[in-house]
Amino acid sequence: MYKTLIRPILFKFDPEEVHYFTFSMLKNFPFLTKLFLPKPIEDKRLEREVFGLKFKNPVGLAAGFDKNAVLFEELSDLGFGFVEIGTLTPKGQPGNDKKRLFRLKEDSAIINRMGFNNEGVDAAVERLKKNKSVLIGGNIGKNKVTPNEEAVNDYKICFEALFPYVDYFVVNVSSPNTPNLRELQDKEPLTQLLGTLQQMNTEKSNPKPILLKIAPDLSDDQLLDIIDIVKDTKIAGVIATNTTLSRENLTSENKSETGGLSGKPLTKRSTEVIRFLSEKSGKAFPIIGVGGIHTAKDAIEKLDAGASLIQLYTGFIYEGPELINEINKELLVRASRLPR
Ligand SMILES: Cc1cc2nc3c(=O)[nH]c(=O)nc-3n(C[C@H](O)[C@H](O)[C@H](O)COP(=O)(O)O)c2cc1C
């Protein structure tokens, strides 16, 4: 239904406008979702326990779609096992100038240079106060105007504000669209940033899992550094991966736009990163796998490579909400093949 009827219409319009239109449809006309989309699969065998949290299924929505925590309930109703909000920054900011979101249809991909457009952490907190049951990840970053030397403070502000309202945290230092942000992935600043947040976390009576979201463009040596840092700072795990700066093998007209590339061209690399981290660390920490999942097979490959959970973004746009059920159905088929 989505791919044959809805997507051809949506894809005729500007991607960012379509994003806001879809948002308002899901928010204001939830009965349409119920009418046109299959019922989400619920099954005990899909449940996962990862970093001490119980997920109703392992398929989550990646950061960047519901930046301001406006739609997490409706998205959970579509079948997502968890929803990651953000990236949020201490103060609201408009992000980069439009146009900043591009479809690469022939490549089943997207290039975005949104630049952390968001209403600020306090606006999201107000909405999250109404959350009853959705498992929420809080993805946090720094404001564009904050120099890297003061970045830790921005992350601390977001961490404190969100602490009572999210189930896990994601420290985002891997977006290519905030100038110099990725420099925070270097060993020294990253150890300091994660160490500070983890210290604040352990001083709480109910510490929450902190995850690090990394770029797919890191070298093997940098990935080995990441493993050391995760172990040294004792954070809960890693999200692999964010969008890529690579532009290999693209054919679409928009291939030269500046920004982060997501979707099918990222599938293989993000799975490689997951496998590398899992093998080289000796499965020392859980990994959430994200990047170019457009089919159930893509999802299974990430889980087989070492991911405990997965997330969708571009695949959700191209394949529609049915992709969530498709993946969960395949997981059930696999579960029924396992010896009991
Ligand atoms: C339009 C757009 C906006 C995004 N914004 C964020 C963001 O704010 N924070 C973040 O950590 N990742 C962000 N991402 C990255 C996704 O969460 C995901 O890591 C990446 O797109 C790879 O997954 P995919 O191929 O399934 O899209 C964004 C991606 C897209 C396409």
Short mmCIF file of C-alpha atoms and ligand atoms in Angstrom, two decimals:
data_model
loop_
_atom_site.label_atom_id
_atom_site.label_comp_id
_atom_site.label_asym_id
_atom_site.label_seq_id
_atom_site.Cartn_x
_atom_site.Cartn_y
_atom_site.Cartn_z
CA MET A 1 0.00 0.00 0.00
CA TYR A 2 2.70 2.51 1.02
CA LYS A 3 5.06 1.81 -1.86
CA THR A 4 2.44 1.54 -4.56
CA LEU A 5 0.02 4.27 -3.52
CA ILE A 6 1.35 6.66 -0.88
CA ARG A 7 5.05 6.95 -1.69
CA PRO A 8 4.62 7.91 -5.39
CA ILE A 9 2.49 10.88 -4.28
CA LEU A 10 4.73 11.94 -1.39
CA PHE A 11 7.87 11.71 -3.52
CA LYS A 12 6.48 14.30 -5.95
CA PHE A 13 6.96 17.02 -3.32
CA ASP A 14 9.87 18.63 -1.47
CA PRO A 15 11.24 16.11 1.09
CA GLU A 16 11.25 18.46 4.07
CA GLU A 17 7.68 19.64 3.33
CA VAL A 18 6.61 16.00 3.06
CA HIS A 19 8.25 15.32 6.41
CA TYR A 20 6.13 17.99 8.16
CA PHE A 21 3.00 16.96 6.24
CA THR A 22 3.41 13.30 7.26
CA PHE A 23 3.97 14.43 10.84
CA SER A 24 0.74 16.37 10.98
CA MET A 25 -1.18 13.51 9.35
CA LEU A 26 0.10 10.99 11.89
CA LYS A 27 -0.54 13.40 14.74
CA ASN A 28 -4.00 14.63 13.75
CA PHE A 29 -5.49 11.69 11.87
CA PRO A 30 -4.27 8.55 13.66
CA PHE A 31 -7.36 6.66 12.44
CA LEU A 32 -5.93 6.88 8.89
CA THR A 33 -2.90 4.95 10.10
CA LYS A 34 -5.17 2.30 11.55
CA LEU A 35 -7.22 2.18 8.34
CA PHE A 36 -4.38 1.92 5.83
CA LEU A 37 -1.58 0.16 7.66
CA PRO A 38 -1.33 -3.41 8.91
CA LYS A 39 -1.55 -3.99 12.66
CA PRO A 40 1.86 -4.08 14.34
CA ILE A 41 3.02 -7.55 15.32
CA GLU A 42 3.12 -8.20 19.04
CA ASP A 43 4.78 -11.37 20.24
CA LYS A 44 6.69 -12.28 23.38
CA ARG A 45 9.42 -13.86 21.26
CA LEU A 46 10.29 -10.41 19.84
CA GLU A 47 11.08 -8.99 23.25
CA ARG A 48 14.70 -8.16 24.01
CA GLU A 49 16.48 -7.21 27.20
CA VAL A 50 19.45 -4.98 26.42
CA PHE A 51 21.46 -2.80 28.83
CA GLY A 52 18.92 -3.56 31.50
CA LEU A 53 15.94 -2.29 29.49
CA LYS A 54 13.07 -4.35 28.13
CA PHE A 55 12.22 -3.67 24.46
CA LYS A 56 8.90 -4.94 23.03
CA ASN A 57 10.76 -5.68 19.78
CA PRO A 58 14.27 -4.86 18.52
CA VAL A 59 13.26 -2.45 15.72
CA GLY A 60 13.62 1.19 16.71
CA LEU A 61 13.28 4.56 15.02
CA ALA A 62 16.65 6.28 14.57
CA ALA A 63 17.39 9.82 15.72
CA GLY A 64 16.54 12.78 13.53
CA PHE A 65 12.97 11.88 12.58
CA ASP A 66 11.22 12.95 15.79
CA LYS A 67 13.81 15.50 16.90
CA ASN A 68 11.43 17.40 19.20
CA ALA A 69 9.58 14.47 20.78
CA VAL A 70 6.31 15.39 19.10
CA LEU A 71 5.28 12.04 17.67
CA PHE A 72 6.79 9.25 19.78
CA GLU A 73 3.42 7.78 20.78
CA GLU A 74 2.11 7.59 17.22
CA LEU A 75 5.43 6.13 16.06
CA SER A 76 5.30 3.49 18.76
CA ASP A 77 1.75 2.68 17.61
CA LEU A 78 3.17 2.02 14.13
CA GLY A 79 5.12 -0.85 15.71
CA PHE A 80 8.52 0.57 16.63
CA GLY A 81 9.97 -1.12 19.71
CA PHE A 82 11.61 2.15 20.79
CA VAL A 83 11.92 5.72 19.58
CA GLU A 84 15.05 7.85 19.73
CA ILE A 85 14.32 11.56 19.96
CA GLY A 86 16.76 14.37 19.12
CA THR A 87 19.40 15.32 18.44
CA LEU A 88 18.51 17.92 21.05
CA THR A 89 20.69 20.87 21.99
CA PRO A 90 20.44 23.10 25.10
CA LYS A 91 18.94 26.02 23.17
CA GLY A 92 16.63 25.77 20.20
CA GLN A 93 18.31 26.55 16.86
CA PRO A 94 17.05 26.79 13.27
CA GLY A 95 19.64 24.54 11.65
CA ASN A 96 21.12 25.19 8.22
CA ASP A 97 19.44 27.15 5.44
CA LYS A 98 16.91 25.32 3.28
CA LYS A 99 17.15 23.38 0.95
CA ARG A 100 18.92 20.92 3.19
CA LEU A 101 17.26 17.55 2.60
CA PHE A 102 17.60 15.67 -0.69
CA ARG A 103 16.26 12.37 -2.04
CA LEU A 104 18.57 10.24 -4.15
CA LYS A 105 15.84 8.05 -5.60
CA GLU A 106 17.97 5.93 -7.95
CA ASP A 107 20.25 5.11 -5.00
CA SER A 108 17.47 4.61 -2.41
CA ALA A 109 19.26 7.20 -0.31
CA ILE A 110 19.01 10.62 1.32
CA ILE A 111 21.54 13.40 1.79
CA ASN A 112 20.80 15.76 4.68
CA ARG A 113 22.52 18.79 6.10
CA MET A 114 19.78 19.73 8.57
CA GLY A 115 22.31 20.91 11.21
CA PHE A 116 20.54 19.95 14.44
CA ASN A 117 17.42 22.05 13.82
CA ASN A 118 15.44 21.61 17.03
CA GLU A 119 13.34 23.52 19.55
CA GLY A 120 15.79 22.94 22.41
CA VAL A 121 15.82 20.40 25.18
CA ASP A 122 13.23 22.09 27.44
CA ALA A 123 10.48 21.96 24.81
CA ALA A 124 11.08 18.22 24.38
CA VAL A 125 11.02 17.68 28.14
CA GLU A 126 7.55 19.24 28.37
CA ARG A 127 6.23 16.76 25.81
CA LEU A 128 8.03 13.79 27.34
CA LYS A 129 6.33 14.44 30.67
CA LYS A 130 3.17 13.05 29.08
CA ASN A 131 4.83 9.81 27.99
CA LYS A 132 3.20 6.76 29.52
CA SER A 133 4.76 3.72 27.95
CA VAL A 134 7.07 4.39 25.01
CA LEU A 135 10.70 3.39 25.47
CA ILE A 136 12.63 6.56 24.61
CA GLY A 137 16.25 7.22 23.76
CA GLY A 138 17.45 10.78 24.24
CA ASN A 139 20.00 11.79 21.62
CA ILE A 140 21.99 14.86 22.71
CA GLY A 141 24.39 17.27 21.03
CA LYS A 142 25.82 20.75 21.23
CA ASN A 143 24.60 24.07 19.86
CA LYS A 144 26.29 25.29 16.69
CA VAL A 145 27.54 28.48 18.43
CA THR A 146 29.17 26.53 21.28
CA PRO A 147 32.91 26.07 20.63
CA ASN A 148 34.23 22.51 20.97
CA GLU A 149 36.22 23.52 24.09
CA GLU A 150 32.90 24.22 25.86
CA ALA A 151 30.94 21.36 24.30
CA VAL A 152 30.92 19.23 27.46
CA ASN A 153 28.74 21.82 29.14
CA ASP A 154 26.07 21.57 26.41
CA TYR A 155 25.93 17.78 26.77
CA LYS A 156 25.70 18.13 30.55
CA ILE A 157 22.76 20.53 30.28
CA CYS A 158 20.86 18.16 27.97
CA PHE A 159 21.72 15.15 30.13
CA GLU A 160 20.39 16.76 33.31
CA ALA A 161 17.23 18.10 31.69
CA LEU A 162 16.30 14.81 30.03
CA PHE A 163 17.40 12.46 32.79
CA PRO A 164 13.98 11.81 34.39
CA TYR A 165 12.23 11.40 31.04
CA VAL A 166 14.31 9.09 28.85
CA ASP A 167 15.31 5.44 29.19
CA TYR A 168 18.76 5.69 27.60
CA PHE A 169 21.05 8.44 26.32
CA VAL A 170 22.93 8.81 23.07
CA VAL A 171 25.93 11.10 22.86
CA ASN A 172 26.04 12.30 19.29
CA VAL A 173 29.49 13.41 18.17
CA SER A 174 29.13 12.01 14.67
CA SER A 175 26.85 14.34 12.74
CA PRO A 176 28.69 15.82 9.75
CA ASN A 177 26.45 18.89 9.73
CA THR A 178 27.65 20.79 12.80
CA PRO A 179 31.06 22.34 12.06
CA ASN A 180 33.93 20.45 13.78
CA LEU A 181 31.57 18.20 15.79
CA ARG A 182 33.24 15.02 14.56
CA GLU A 183 36.55 16.22 16.09
CA LEU A 184 34.96 15.30 19.43
CA GLN A 185 35.34 11.67 18.34
CA ASP A 186 39.12 11.95 18.95
CA LYS A 187 40.39 9.95 21.88
CA GLU A 188 41.13 12.75 24.33
CA PRO A 189 38.02 14.96 24.01
CA LEU A 190 35.78 11.90 23.74
CA THR A 191 37.18 10.29 26.88
CA GLN A 192 36.68 13.56 28.73
CA LEU A 193 33.10 14.02 27.44
CA LEU A 194 31.95 10.47 28.14
CA GLY A 195 33.84 10.29 31.43
CA THR A 196 32.12 13.45 32.68
CA LEU A 197 28.64 12.26 31.68
CA GLN A 198 29.20 8.80 33.12
CA GLN A 199 30.40 10.35 36.37
CA MET A 200 27.19 12.42 36.60
CA ASN A 201 25.24 9.29 35.75
CA THR A 202 26.76 7.05 38.42
CA GLU A 203 26.09 9.68 41.07
CA LYS A 204 22.35 9.23 40.43
CA SER A 205 20.38 6.66 42.40
CA ASN A 206 19.13 5.12 39.13
CA PRO A 207 21.88 5.46 36.48
CA LYS A 208 20.77 5.14 32.84
CA PRO A 209 22.55 3.54 29.89
CA ILE A 210 24.70 6.02 27.96
CA LEU A 211 25.55 5.10 24.37
CA LEU A 212 27.94 6.70 21.92
CA LYS A 213 26.83 7.23 18.30
CA ILE A 214 29.69 6.98 15.85
CA ALA A 215 30.33 7.84 12.19
CA PRO A 216 30.85 5.12 9.59
CA ASP A 217 33.89 6.99 8.30
CA LEU A 218 36.22 6.10 11.18
CA SER A 219 39.38 4.11 10.38
CA ASP A 220 40.12 0.74 12.01
CA ASP A 221 42.54 2.47 14.40
CA GLN A 222 39.89 4.99 15.39
CA LEU A 223 37.41 2.16 15.95
CA LEU A 224 39.92 0.41 18.20
CA ASP A 225 40.22 3.68 20.14
CA ILE A 226 36.42 3.74 20.47
CA ILE A 227 36.48 0.24 21.99
CA ASP A 228 39.08 1.36 24.54
CA ILE A 229 37.10 4.49 25.39
CA VAL A 230 33.84 2.57 25.87
CA LYS A 231 35.62 0.13 28.17
CA ASP A 232 37.54 2.83 30.08
CA THR A 233 34.57 5.11 30.66
CA LYS A 234 32.24 2.14 31.28
CA ILE A 235 29.43 3.55 29.15
CA ALA A 236 26.72 1.06 28.14
CA GLY A 237 27.30 0.70 24.40
CA VAL A 238 27.55 2.11 20.88
CA ILE A 239 25.20 3.09 18.07
CA ALA A 240 26.75 2.32 14.70
CA THR A 241 26.36 4.29 12.52
CA ASN A 242 25.45 7.86 11.67
CA THR A 243 25.43 9.12 8.06
CA THR A 244 28.53 9.00 5.84
CA LEU A 245 30.57 11.60 3.98
CA SER A 246 31.45 9.00 1.34
CA ARG A 247 29.90 9.41 -2.11
CA GLU A 248 30.98 6.12 -3.69
CA ASN A 249 28.95 4.54 -6.51
CA LEU A 250 26.07 7.02 -6.54
CA THR A 251 24.06 7.73 -9.68
CA SER A 252 21.35 10.20 -8.60
CA GLU A 253 21.26 13.83 -9.66
CA ASN A 254 21.64 15.05 -6.07
CA LYS A 255 24.78 13.00 -5.37
CA SER A 256 27.04 16.05 -5.00
CA GLU A 257 24.98 17.82 -2.36
CA THR A 258 26.87 18.54 0.87
CA GLY A 259 25.79 16.62 3.98
CA GLY A 260 25.47 13.14 5.39
CA LEU A 261 24.44 10.26 3.14
CA SER A 262 22.07 7.60 4.46
CA GLY A 263 20.16 4.66 3.03
CA LYS A 264 21.21 1.75 0.82
CA PRO A 265 24.72 3.02 -0.02
CA LEU A 266 25.45 2.84 3.73
CA THR A 267 24.19 -0.70 4.37
CA LYS A 268 27.45 -2.56 3.86
CA ARG A 269 29.76 -0.12 5.65
CA SER A 270 27.63 0.22 8.77
CA THR A 271 27.40 -3.58 9.03
CA GLU A 272 31.20 -3.78 8.68
CA VAL A 273 31.59 -1.31 11.55
CA ILE A 274 29.21 -3.34 13.74
CA ARG A 275 31.10 -6.57 12.97
CA PHE A 276 34.48 -4.94 13.66
CA LEU A 277 33.37 -3.50 17.00
CA SER A 278 31.70 -6.74 18.07
CA GLU A 279 34.64 -8.98 17.13
CA LYS A 280 37.49 -6.75 18.29
CA SER A 281 35.82 -5.98 21.61
CA GLY A 282 34.93 -9.62 22.25
CA LYS A 283 31.26 -8.59 22.42
CA ALA A 284 32.12 -6.46 25.45
CA PHE A 285 29.14 -4.09 25.04
CA PRO A 286 25.79 -3.99 23.19
CA ILE A 287 25.58 -2.30 19.79
CA ILE A 288 22.53 -0.72 18.16
CA GLY A 289 22.90 -1.23 14.41
CA VAL A 290 21.67 1.46 12.03
CA GLY A 291 22.43 2.39 8.45
CA GLY A 292 20.74 1.34 5.24
CA ILE A 293 18.26 -1.20 6.56
CA HIS A 294 15.68 -1.47 3.76
CA THR A 295 14.74 -5.15 4.02
CA ALA A 296 14.38 -7.84 6.67
CA LYS A 297 17.59 -9.36 5.28
CA ASP A 298 19.51 -6.12 5.93
CA ALA A 299 18.25 -6.15 9.51
CA ILE A 300 19.19 -9.79 10.09
CA GLU A 301 22.68 -9.15 8.71
CA LYS A 302 23.20 -6.39 11.26
CA LEU A 303 21.96 -8.60 14.09
CA ASP A 304 24.18 -11.45 12.90
CA ALA A 305 27.13 -9.04 12.74
CA GLY A 306 26.71 -8.33 16.44
CA ALA A 307 23.92 -5.78 16.89
CA SER A 308 21.48 -6.39 19.75
CA LEU A 309 18.91 -3.91 18.43
CA ILE A 310 18.46 -2.07 15.13
CA GLN A 311 17.09 1.28 14.00
CA LEU A 312 15.55 2.61 10.80
CA TYR A 313 15.37 6.01 9.20
CA THR A 314 15.87 6.13 5.42
CA GLY A 315 14.41 2.63 4.96
CA PHE A 316 11.30 3.81 6.81
CA ILE A 317 10.94 6.66 4.27
CA TYR A 318 11.51 4.45 1.22
CA GLU A 319 9.81 1.22 2.27
CA GLY A 320 7.16 2.59 4.66
CA PRO A 321 6.00 1.42 8.07
CA GLU A 322 5.39 -2.10 6.70
CA LEU A 323 9.15 -2.59 6.97
CA ILE A 324 8.83 -2.85 10.76
CA ASN A 325 6.43 -5.79 10.48
CA GLU A 326 8.48 -7.35 7.70
CA ILE A 327 11.56 -7.44 9.95
CA ASN A 328 9.67 -8.67 13.00
CA LYS A 329 7.97 -11.40 10.93
CA GLU A 330 11.36 -12.64 9.74
CA LEU A 331 12.64 -12.64 13.33
CA LEU A 332 9.68 -14.79 14.34
CA VAL A 333 10.38 -17.22 11.50
CA ARG A 334 13.95 -17.49 12.76
CA ALA A 335 12.82 -17.86 16.37
CA SER A 336 10.53 -20.75 15.41
CA ARG A 337 13.48 -22.51 13.71
CA LEU A 338 15.60 -22.37 16.85
CA PRO A 339 15.69 -25.48 19.02
CA ARG A 340 13.54 -25.02 22.10
C1 LIG B 1 17.06 13.73 7.62
C2 LIG B 1 17.93 13.05 8.62
C3 LIG B 1 18.18 13.66 9.84
C4 LIG B 1 18.98 13.03 10.79
N1 LIG B 1 19.20 13.64 11.99
C5 LIG B 1 19.94 13.01 12.94
C6 LIG B 1 20.13 13.59 14.20
O1 LIG B 1 19.61 14.66 14.51
N2 LIG B 1 20.90 12.91 15.10
C7 LIG B 1 21.47 11.69 14.83
O2 LIG B 1 22.13 11.12 15.70
N3 LIG B 1 21.29 11.11 13.62
C8 LIG B 1 20.54 11.74 12.69
N4 LIG B 1 20.35 11.14 11.46
C9 LIG B 1 21.04 9.86 11.19
C10 LIG B 1 20.14 8.65 11.40
O3 LIG B 1 19.72 8.56 12.74
C11 LIG B 1 20.87 7.36 11.00
O4 LIG B 1 21.95 7.16 11.88
C12 LIG B 1 21.40 7.39 9.57
O5 LIG B 1 20.51 8.05 8.71
C13 LIG B 1 21.67 5.99 9.01
O6 LIG B 1 20.50 5.21 9.02
P1 LIG B 1 19.53 5.04 7.72
O7 LIG B 1 20.40 4.64 6.57
O8 LIG B 1 18.53 4.00 8.12
O9 LIG B 1 18.89 6.37 7.50
C14 LIG B 1 19.56 11.77 10.50
C15 LIG B 1 19.29 11.14 9.27
C16 LIG B 1 18.48 11.76 8.34
C17 LIG B 1 18.23 11.08 7.02
#
